[in-house]
Each structure stands twice: as structure tokens, then as C-alpha cells.
PDB file of C-alpha atoms in Angstrom:
ATOM      1  CA  MET C   1       0.039   0.050   0.077  1.00 42.00           C
ATOM      2  CA  ARG C   2       1.240   3.420  -0.897  1.00 47.00           C
ATOM      3  CA  LYS C   3       1.136   6.145   1.470  1.00 48.00           C
ATOM      4  CA  ARG C   4      -0.746   9.293   0.082  1.00 54.00           C
ATOM      5  CA  LYS C   5       1.282  12.526  -0.163  1.00 66.00           C
ATOM      6  CA  ILE C   6      -0.557  15.967   0.199  1.00 65.00           C
ATOM      7  CA  LYS C   7       0.615  17.835  -2.711  1.00 85.00           C
ATOM      8  CA  ASP C   8      -1.342  21.251  -3.025  1.00 94.00           C
ATOM      9  CA  ILE C   9      -4.361  23.096  -2.161  1.00 96.00           C
ATOM     10  CA  ASP C  10      -7.003  24.871  -4.519  1.00 97.00           C
ATOM     11  CA  VAL C  11      -8.559  27.869  -3.092  1.00 97.00           C
ATOM     12  CA  THR C  12     -11.702  29.589  -4.389  1.00 97.00           C
ATOM     13  CA  GLN C  13     -13.246  32.702  -3.702  1.00 96.00           C
ATOM     14  CA  THR C  14     -16.096  34.518  -5.016  1.00 96.00           C
ATOM     15  CA  SER C  15     -18.551  37.523  -3.583  1.00 95.00           C
ATOM     16  CA  LEU C  16     -21.393  39.433  -4.545  1.00 94.00           C
ATOM     17  CA  SER C  17     -19.464  42.400  -5.334  1.00 93.00           C
ATOM     18  CA  ASP C  18     -16.944  40.577  -7.581  1.00 91.00           C
ATOM     19  CA  PRO C  19     -18.688  37.437  -8.604  1.00 89.00           C
ATOM     20  CA  ALA C  20     -15.879  36.285 -10.843  1.00 92.00           C
ATOM     21  CA  LEU C  21     -14.573  32.715  -9.465  1.00 91.00           C
ATOM     22  CA  LYS C  22     -11.107  32.909  -8.649  1.00 94.00           C
ATOM     23  CA  THR C  23      -9.346  29.609  -8.215  1.00 96.00           C
ATOM     24  CA  GLN C  24      -5.606  29.431  -7.157  1.00 96.00           C
ATOM     25  CA  THR C  25      -3.597  26.261  -6.680  1.00 96.00           C
ATOM     26  CA  TYR C  26      -0.745  26.568  -3.864  1.00 96.00           C
ATOM     27  CA  PRO C  27       1.852  24.078  -2.663  1.00 94.00           C
ATOM     28  CA  LEU C  28       0.796  23.212   0.961  1.00 95.00           C
ATOM     29  CA  ARG C  29       3.758  23.982   3.257  1.00 93.00           C
ATOM     30  CA  PHE C  30       1.975  22.182   6.344  1.00 92.00           C
ATOM     31  CA  TYR C  31      -0.858  19.768   6.761  1.00 92.00           C
ATOM     32  CA  GLU C  32      -1.708  17.667  10.106  1.00 92.00           C
ATOM     33  CA  LYS C  33      -4.673  16.020  10.996  1.00 90.00           C
ATOM     34  CA  ASP C  34      -5.409  16.425  14.989  1.00 87.00           C
ATOM     35  CA  GLY C  35      -8.196  14.078  16.064  1.00 86.00           C
ATOM     36  CA  ASP C  36     -11.392  15.545  14.355  1.00 84.00           C
ATOM     37  CA  GLY C  37      -9.496  18.722  13.060  1.00 92.00           C
ATOM     38  CA  VAL C  38      -7.324  19.811  10.268  1.00 95.00           C
ATOM     39  CA  HIS C  39      -4.398  22.347  10.309  1.00 96.00           C
ATOM     40  CA  LEU C  40      -2.864  23.290   6.972  1.00 96.00           C
ATOM     41  CA  ALA C  41      -0.685  26.336   5.966  1.00 97.00           C
ATOM     42  CA  TYR C  42       0.207  27.633   2.499  1.00 96.00           C
ATOM     43  CA  HIS C  43       2.136  30.798   1.114  1.00 95.00           C
ATOM     44  CA  GLU C  44      -0.404  32.940  -0.873  1.00 93.00           C
ATOM     45  CA  ASP C  45       2.501  35.046  -2.450  1.00 92.00           C
ATOM     46  CA  ALA C  46       5.953  35.964  -1.428  1.00 92.00           C
ATOM     47  CA  ASP C  47       4.505  38.221   1.298  1.00 93.00           C
ATOM     48  CA  HIS C  48       1.395  36.387   2.600  1.00 94.00           C
ATOM     49  CA  GLN C  49       1.058  33.097   4.332  1.00 97.00           C
ATOM     50  CA  VAL C  50      -2.344  31.696   5.272  1.00 98.00           C
ATOM     51  CA  PHE C  51      -2.810  29.397   8.161  1.00 98.00           C
ATOM     52  CA  VAL C  52      -6.275  27.470   8.407  1.00 98.00           C
ATOM     53  CA  SER C  53      -7.728  25.248  11.325  1.00 98.00           C
ATOM     54  CA  VAL C  54     -10.647  23.323  10.909  1.00 97.00           C
ATOM     55  CA  ASP C  55     -12.779  20.951  13.210  1.00 95.00           C
ATOM     56  CA  ALA C  56     -16.349  19.558  13.279  1.00 91.00           C
ATOM     57  CA  HIS C  57     -17.670  23.027  14.110  1.00 94.00           C
ATOM     58  CA  GLN C  58     -15.762  25.828  12.656  1.00 96.00           C
ATOM     59  CA  ILE C  59     -13.084  27.178  10.433  1.00 98.00           C
ATOM     60  CA  ALA C  60     -10.323  29.710  11.718  1.00 98.00           C
ATOM     61  CA  CYS C  61      -7.964  31.245   9.646  1.00 97.00           C
ATOM     62  CA  MET C  62      -4.907  33.695   9.574  1.00 97.00           C
ATOM     63  CA  ARG C  63      -3.604  35.615   6.786  1.00 96.00           C
ATOM     64  CA  LEU C  64      -0.188  37.008   7.605  1.00 96.00           C
ATOM     65  CA  GLY C  65       2.241  39.343   5.664  1.00 94.00           C
ATOM     66  CA  PRO C  66       2.326  43.053   5.294  1.00 92.00           C
ATOM     67  CA  SER C  67      -1.499  43.245   6.132  1.00 92.00           C
ATOM     68  CA  ASN C  68      -2.954  40.618   8.552  1.00 96.00           C
ATOM     69  CA  THR C  69      -6.528  39.162   8.658  1.00 96.00           C
ATOM     70  CA  TYR C  70      -7.630  37.133  11.521  1.00 97.00           C
ATOM     71  CA  CYS C  71     -11.246  35.395  11.304  1.00 96.00           C
ATOM     72  CA  HIS C  72     -13.154  32.340  12.333  1.00 96.00           C
ATOM     73  CA  PHE C  73     -16.604  30.921  11.202  1.00 98.00           C
ATOM     74  CA  LYS C  74     -19.266  29.140  13.265  1.00 97.00           C
ATOM     75  CA  ILE C  75     -22.541  28.505  11.622  1.00 96.00           C
ATOM     76  CA  ASN C  76     -25.224  30.898  12.078  1.00 94.00           C
ATOM     77  CA  GLU C  77     -23.092  33.001  14.141  1.00 95.00           C
ATOM     78  CA  ARG C  78     -21.587  36.413  13.942  1.00 94.00           C
ATOM     79  CA  THR C  79     -18.093  36.746  14.709  1.00 96.00           C
ATOM     80  CA  VAL C  80     -15.339  39.252  14.672  1.00 95.00           C
ATOM     81  CA  MET C  81     -13.014  39.859  11.694  1.00 95.00           C
ATOM     82  CA  LEU C  82      -9.910  41.843  12.160  1.00 95.00           C
ATOM     83  CA  LYS C  83      -7.876  43.387   9.503  1.00 93.00           C
ATOM     84  CA  GLU C  84      -4.378  44.843  10.393  1.00 94.00           C
ATOM     85  CA  SER C  85      -2.555  47.017   8.092  1.00 91.00           C
ATOM     86  CA  ASP C  86      -0.091  50.237   7.745  1.00 90.00           C
ATOM     87  CA  TYR C  87      -3.516  52.198   7.470  1.00 91.00           C
ATOM     88  CA  GLY C  88      -4.945  50.968  10.944  1.00 93.00           C
ATOM     89  CA  ASP C  89      -6.706  48.069  12.307  1.00 94.00           C
ATOM     90  CA  TYR C  90     -10.417  47.289  11.226  1.00 91.00           C
ATOM     91  CA  TYR C  91     -12.927  45.336  12.888  1.00 93.00           C
ATOM     92  CA  LEU C  92     -15.544  43.665  10.728  1.00 94.00           C
ATOM     93  CA  MET C  93     -18.217  41.121  11.512  1.00 96.00           C
ATOM     94  CA  SER C  94     -18.946  38.302   9.709  1.00 96.00           C
ATOM     95  CA  GLU C  95     -22.044  35.875   9.845  1.00 97.00           C
ATOM     96  CA  CYS C  96     -21.751  32.266   8.513  1.00 97.00           C
ATOM     97  CA  ARG C  97     -24.582  31.110   6.280  1.00 96.00           C
ATOM     98  CA  GLU C  98     -23.075  27.669   5.350  1.00 97.00           C
ATOM     99  CA  LEU C  99     -20.399  25.768   6.654  1.00 97.00           C
ATOM    100  CA  VAL C 100     -19.287  22.633   4.641  1.00 97.00           C
ATOM    101  CA  ILE C 101     -16.242  20.391   6.572  1.00 95.00           C
ATOM    102  CA  GLU C 102     -15.765  17.006   4.833  1.00 94.00           C
ATOM    103  CA  PRO C 103     -12.296  15.424   4.485  1.00 91.00           C
ATOM    104  CA  GLY C 104      -9.894  17.438   2.287  1.00 92.00           C
ATOM    105  CA  TYR C 105     -12.865  20.011   1.450  1.00 96.00           C
ATOM    106  CA  TYR C 106     -13.644  23.022   3.750  1.00 97.00           C
ATOM    107  CA  LYS C 107     -16.181  25.546   2.519  1.00 98.00           C
ATOM    108  CA  VAL C 108     -17.647  28.672   4.127  1.00 98.00           C
ATOM    109  CA  VAL C 109     -20.133  31.177   2.755  1.00 98.00           C
ATOM    110  CA  TYR C 110     -20.439  34.417   5.089  1.00 98.00           C
ATOM    111  CA  ASP C 111     -22.189  37.852   5.064  1.00 97.00           C
ATOM    112  CA  LEU C 112     -19.694  40.633   5.920  1.00 96.00           C
ATOM    113  CA  TYR C 113     -20.698  43.748   7.940  1.00 95.00           C
ATOM    114  CA  LEU C 114     -19.588  47.025   8.269  1.00 90.00           C
ATOM    115  CA  GLU C 115     -20.881  48.279  11.741  1.00 86.00           C
ATOM    116  CA  ALA C 116     -24.559  47.043  11.529  1.00 88.00           C
ATOM    117  CA  GLU C 117     -24.818  47.045   7.460  1.00 93.00           C
ATOM    118  CA  ALA C 118     -23.966  43.912   5.323  1.00 94.00           C
ATOM    119  CA  ILE C 119     -21.773  44.823   2.730  1.00 96.00           C
ATOM    120  CA  ASP C 120     -20.854  41.576   0.729  1.00 97.00           C
ATOM    121  CA  THR C 121     -21.608  37.872   0.907  1.00 97.00           C
ATOM    122  CA  ILE C 122     -18.259  35.730   0.369  1.00 97.00           C
ATOM    123  CA  THR C 123     -17.571  32.286  -0.530  1.00 98.00           C
ATOM    124  CA  MET C 124     -14.127  30.538   0.238  1.00 97.00           C
ATOM    125  CA  ILE C 125     -13.425  26.999  -0.672  1.00 98.00           C
ATOM    126  CA  TRP C 126     -10.183  25.084   0.374  1.00 97.00           C
ATOM    127  CA  GLU C 127      -9.947  21.805  -1.398  1.00 96.00           C
ATOM    128  CA  VAL C 128      -6.818  19.540  -0.686  1.00 95.00           C
ATOM    129  CA  ASN C 129      -5.451  17.803  -3.596  1.00 89.00           C
ATOM    130  CA  ASN C 130      -3.842  14.156  -3.262  1.00 74.00           C
ATOM    131  CA  GLU C 131      -1.241  12.416  -4.869  1.00 50.00           C
ATOM    132  CA  ILE C 132      -0.993   8.718  -4.478  1.00 36.00           C
TER     133      ILE C 132
END
């Protein structure tokens, strides 16, 4: 029996404000299963690293680089999203509409709020590709 090697990850994003479907493939820098959770990391570009943690009930992510984003998503809950940049720190709210957590496939659909007003609906999908 051959061992599966995790090769890369497809990251897909779309939103109401920019409905073009964008899918990028990145080499995984780190992938670990831990009980019912998964932790993974990839470089989005030379300046930004992304860390994603998934368990049975939520997805949490950090995008670190010249600007940073911290967020986590639980179905039907409003959570804080922090964006740090040279221009200051911004606190936004997100409300998760849909959360799909399957082996190697993680999807979140959330409404993004600025103060009390919904400003966008965003879909993010992380799909791990395997090589046998």
C-alpha cells in the first residue's frame, strides 16, 4: 500500500461584489490531522502566508504578511474579523450562512458587515489535492 502525499490546495473565492470565480492552486507548506481537526498552511504569495484550522464545528484562518487578517466562522453565528494594515486596524463582523466540513474539502459562505450593514457575501473553498 502506498502512502498518500498531500501535494497542494485549491483555494476558490467569490463574492457578490466581485462574482468572478477565482481559483488559485498553492503548494501546501504544512498539513496535519489532529483528532477531528485539520491544520494547514500555504504561501499565498511571497509576502503572505495563510494558516487554516478546521474542526467539526468551525473554520479559523489567519492571513499574515504586510497586512494581516484574523477570522473564524461558526454556522449561524456572528464573529469578529480583524484586519491589520499600515492604515490601521479594522474590526468587521461576519455571519456564517453555510459551513461545509468534509475530508479535504472546507467551504464557508458568510455575510460581511461594516457596523450594522451587510456589505458583501463571500464564499471561500479550500480543497486539498492528493497524490497517491
